[in-house]
Amino acid sequence: MKYKFRTIEKKWQQFWRIKKTYEPNFKKTKKPFYNLMMFPYPSAEGLHVGNMYAFVGSDIYGRMKRMQGRDVFQPIGLDGFGIHSENYALKIGAHPMKQAKVSEKRFYKQLEIIGNGFAWEERLETYDPEYYKWTQWIFIQMFKNGLAYRKKAPVNWCPSCKTVLADEQVVSGKCERCSSVVEKRELEQWFFKITAYAEKLLENLNIIDWSERVKIAQRNWIGRSEGASIEFEVKDTEYKIEVFTTRPDTLFGATYMVLAPEHSLIQKLKYRIKNWAEISSYIQKSKLESEEERINESKDKTGVELKGLRAVNPATGESIPIWIADYVLAGYGTGAIMAVPAHDERDFEFARKYNLPVRIVISDGTVVSPLVRAYTGTGKLVNSGSLDGTDFESAKWQITRKVSGRREIQYRLRDWLISRQRYWGAPIPMIYCAACAQLGKGEQIDSVQGGMLGWYAVPEKDLPVKLPFVKEFRPKGKGSSPLASVKNFYEVKCPKCGAKARRETDVSDTFLDSAWYYIGYLNLKKPFNKTTIKKWSPVNMYIGGAEHSVLHLLYSRFLAMAFHDMKLVDYDEPFTKFRAHGLLIKEGAKMSKSKGNVVNPDEYIKKFGADALRVYLMFLAPFEQGGDFRDASILGIVRFLDRAWRYFVSCRDKGRTGGKKNTIELQKLMHKTIKKVTDDIENLHYNTAISALMVLLNEFEKQTVVSVDYMRYFLLLSAPLAPYMTEELWHSFGNKTSIHREKWPSYNSKLVEDNEFDLIIQINGRVRDTVLVSKGIVQEEAEKIAREQIMIKKWLGTNAIKRVIFVKDRLINFLI
RNA sequence: GCCGCCGUGGUGAAAUUGGUAUACACGACAGACUUAAGAUCUGUUGUCCGCAAGGACGUGUCGGUUCGAGUCCGACCGGCGGCACCA
């Protein structure tokens, strides 16, 4: 009578596939529900138990929605293009194109075994030309709408992956993929203008229903600062230095200026600089420094004064020195700052080192010279001429106006570097024609950004630009993709003039593939079909890892906004609701191969069955929190499922399921459980939903009579969690159709509400007794009953009661 | 440094949002069944005092608000995540 999960699981996998149990009715549906889980990238031997954890959590939610009458679309695919998979192929010495087919089989098999209700017919892989045709089409739309451009800029270069990276893919100076220290290189690259949507990306965070921690990460990343832009004249020249500051109120304290070493003015005024040799060697040195070195050396700032140049402080009219220093970043603001050492820690440190003047201009009355550290607090203005005594906040805009500056908002966010010098990705569908460039022609020559002469998008009829099979696919490291050595790939005709032209050989970032896949699932032949999009998107519920907070989740939002403005979709947020699942760890540490603590889910499925693994994963901690995978604890779940199995099978065999009436206690418990499980699954509190089912089963076992209805309810409530076993039991009770298409039970609210409760009796706030009374009892009566209790009589003794606190339907507290 | 989250039994964790702290499990201990092991079932299981009834203490630490604090406020200690020379 044992639960033979191996044969049972196989049986239902087939049944579900043949009966299309999890395929929605795309055209006719009235209640669509798009339940999406971040698709995996096959970059390892197979699915990690952490992936399983995430997928199961998403599946449970979708299964309940389906049973609640929604037509649930829960697709699956593989994010198999890009650096993740390519690096894996490199590691095991396989060709990524061939390895993809191997991974595909393996991953899909595992995803089926775990028992998720996927719509298999709509699956997709990002490396399928059918798919990346549209990735390329999207690139072209971005180009045509001025959102894709080329520019030469200092960019992140990973020496081990041998490609450039977006800022989002550099995690504290290291490559997100391989953890190598990232270098800076001056290269011409393709960018997507995500900064055009900075404000909207930030603002919409207030209206979308997303996990708070992801919103916070995005807010930090976008990094909005409000301030002013102010110009400083360079003495005896026609040049001006524009700075951005969040503290224009401290302008009177600006005693020097600092330019980033890359600042364009330095080259322009080269002839005026007296110590050019020194300056030029400083610039050289800072160019060579890696991000990490720059961060590490941040404690000791360096810089050189531009001798022969002076600037004018527009507030005081004073002549102040100009320095260059690499603590000023070229990529933020204007690449130049006004230094206010008295009120900025960095400027203070620099001023102290190079003996530059410090002038206090803000004080709360306690700020006195000489300062030990910068005073960054609030206060009133001092040493600021006619503005002395003004509050710093209102002084900000008074000063800005006075020196003809303007209010400005700066973002930390920078444009998305989209090109990669790698093989395994969607070729960027662009063509460069030198002939056209010479004639000043190009598809986007009006663009605000320069460098676009001679560039044309591949005509849409020529899509996809297929990635050729290349034997020598290894990254070269010379700033170009391996495709740059494939002559019959890059030699093309100019789509405009027909002259010999060159195809772009870089491929696009993997994150472009995954930024639109939720649309791809709906209809890969015609993804931007208006009717389907309108009916099925945005995604109702999206679940995934928080590690994508500023990668995939930010890029997807950006693209949806761009699609919206191109009138391709009518919403601007792709995921109405997003929840980040927690991280699964092992023995207190993140699972990793080097630590040797990676849990292989297949072993557990083989040993205990997929249902046991599913329920265990969901039971160990709240889904959004994540937790510790422990071998010992899974046995508790195995016992629970076995007990349920035995209970149902023996009831069936003994015919112990007549229509007899359940006790009132059981009725109450049943309906409370329905409510609890429903609410808990809705809130992703799977651990407490499972414990409620355990309590119910414990009670079933104690009862002499449990009606067949209640047994059905138990199975229905457990179905999302343990889809195989419940399906088997469902059928063994004579049902012919899938339990997963059955109606979710509803509860009777009268039975959920108790009409009696344990009145807590406290004396001086300490519980001394409880007594069962009926709900709605008034204070007078409660007091009377309470005072009759032996324990209470004893505690009250002869003391006078000073005060009585009565909380309706909860407690009574006597103060003596 | 800034922003945010979290600290509850031996362990994973619960706690109608200010109202009986430790549900549900794991582990441990004891017992039943068994030749035995395993499986299963039944108890006990926060700490201390007590034969018991019962009592005291107890949610990282210290303080506060409150009739009442795991929950709210302040300071500190410890852990995690995001940003980080962003002017």
Tab-separated table of C-alpha atoms (C1' of nucleotides) in Angstrom, chain A residues 216-217 220-221 225 244-246 294 298 301 327-329 332 337 346 412 414 619-620 622 625 630 636 639 643 646 687-688 691 694-695 698 758 760 762 766-768 791 795 803 805 807 810-811 813 815, chain B residues 1-8 10-21 23-28 39-43 53-58 66-69 80-87:
chain	number	residue	atom	x	y	z
A	216	ILE	CA	14.646	50.046	-3.178
A	217	ALA	CA	17.484	48.503	-5.182
A	220	ASN	CA	19.352	53.332	-5.403
A	221	TRP	CA	20.568	52.365	-8.824
A	225	SER	CA	19.737	63.923	-7.027
A	244	PHE	CA	26.454	70.211	-10.780
A	245	THR	CA	25.925	70.538	-7.046
A	246	THR	CA	23.267	69.435	-4.601
A	294	ARG	CA	40.322	53.551	-7.937
A	298	SER	CA	39.776	56.301	-2.541
A	301	LYS	CA	43.034	61.197	-2.865
A	327	TYR	CA	38.052	61.516	-7.247
A	328	VAL	CA	35.891	63.474	-9.647
A	329	LEU	CA	34.145	61.129	-12.038
A	332	TYR	CA	28.595	61.847	-13.575
A	337	ILE	CA	32.860	70.060	-9.323
A	346	ARG	CA	35.839	64.434	0.119
A	412	ARG	CA	23.377	57.996	-11.389
A	414	ARG	CA	23.921	55.520	-17.241
A	619	PHE	CA	7.682	24.168	4.108
A	620	LEU	CA	11.169	25.025	5.259
A	622	PRO	CA	8.488	31.553	4.001
A	625	GLN	CA	12.509	34.717	2.778
A	630	ARG	CA	18.450	20.248	5.542
A	636	GLY	CA	8.977	15.070	8.196
A	639	ARG	CA	6.008	11.119	6.730
A	643	ARG	CA	0.301	9.398	6.286
A	646	ARG	CA	-2.384	5.726	3.897
A	687	ASN	CA	4.962	27.134	4.859
A	688	THR	CA	1.934	28.004	6.985
A	691	SER	CA	1.174	23.393	8.457
A	694	MET	CA	-0.971	18.993	8.656
A	695	VAL	CA	-3.248	20.116	11.462
A	698	ASN	CA	-4.061	15.126	12.325
A	758	ASP	CA	-11.285	31.878	25.585
A	760	ILE	CA	-8.196	35.932	28.931
A	762	GLN	CA	-5.474	39.217	33.605
A	766	ARG	CA	-0.596	39.123	33.845
A	767	VAL	CA	-2.633	36.186	32.629
A	768	ARG	CA	-4.115	34.346	35.592
A	791	MET	CA	-7.992	31.366	40.496
A	795	TRP	CA	-5.566	36.451	43.202
A	803	ARG	CA	-9.617	49.860	37.149
A	805	ILE	CA	-9.795	47.098	31.074
A	807	VAL	CA	-11.134	44.302	25.192
A	810	ARG	CA	-10.423	39.027	23.834
A	811	LEU	CA	-9.602	39.835	27.441
A	813	ASN	CA	-7.722	42.983	32.867
A	815	LEU	CA	-5.832	46.462	38.018
B	1	G	C1'	29.395	56.359	5.107
B	2	C	C1'	24.034	56.438	3.080
B	3	C	C1'	19.339	53.536	2.194
B	4	G	C1'	16.596	49.135	3.554
B	5	C	C1'	15.673	44.352	6.008
B	6	C	C1'	16.406	40.916	10.033
B	7	G	C1'	17.859	38.886	15.388
B	8	U	C1'	12.067	34.181	18.866
B	10	G	C1'	18.759	22.243	20.704
B	11	U	C1'	17.122	23.248	14.969
B	12	G	C1'	13.643	25.198	10.612
B	13	A	C1'	10.057	28.363	12.022
B	14	A	C1'	4.420	30.255	14.009
B	15	A	C1'	2.083	34.339	16.389
B	16	U	C1'	-5.863	37.493	13.612
B	17	U	C1'	-0.622	43.423	13.243
B	18	G	C1'	-0.435	46.073	20.608
B	19	G	C1'	-3.788	41.233	23.702
B	20	U	C1'	-2.571	33.419	26.336
B	21	A	C1'	4.914	33.699	23.031
B	23	A	C1'	1.467	26.640	16.140
B	24	C	C1'	3.403	23.037	12.523
B	25	A	C1'	7.681	20.252	11.860
B	26	C	C1'	12.889	18.401	12.765
B	27	G	C1'	15.901	16.498	16.558
B	28	A	C1'	16.135	14.324	21.454
B	39	A	C1'	8.900	1.510	9.710
B	40	U	C1'	4.610	2.853	12.486
B	41	C	C1'	1.920	4.457	16.800
B	42	U	C1'	1.567	6.971	21.949
B	43	G	C1'	3.625	10.355	25.398
B	53	A	C1'	-1.181	22.602	42.701
B	54	G	C1'	1.308	26.470	41.198
B	55	G	C1'	4.976	30.271	40.701
B	56	A	C1'	9.176	33.165	38.779
B	57	C	C1'	11.955	34.260	34.463
B	58	G	C1'	11.924	34.300	29.107
B	66	U	C1'	1.204	51.422	27.535
B	67	C	C1'	-3.425	48.254	31.860
B	68	G	C1'	-0.574	45.090	28.466
B	69	A	C1'	5.293	45.047	23.883
B	80	C	C1'	22.107	40.187	5.545
B	81	G	C1'	21.045	43.019	1.013
B	82	G	C1'	21.446	47.502	-2.253
B	83	C	C1'	24.435	51.951	-3.386
B	84	A	C1'	29.182	53.880	-2.680
B	85	C	C1'	34.794	59.444	-4.195
B	86	C	C1'	27.648	60.170	-7.638
B	87	A	C1'	29.505	66.272	-5.661
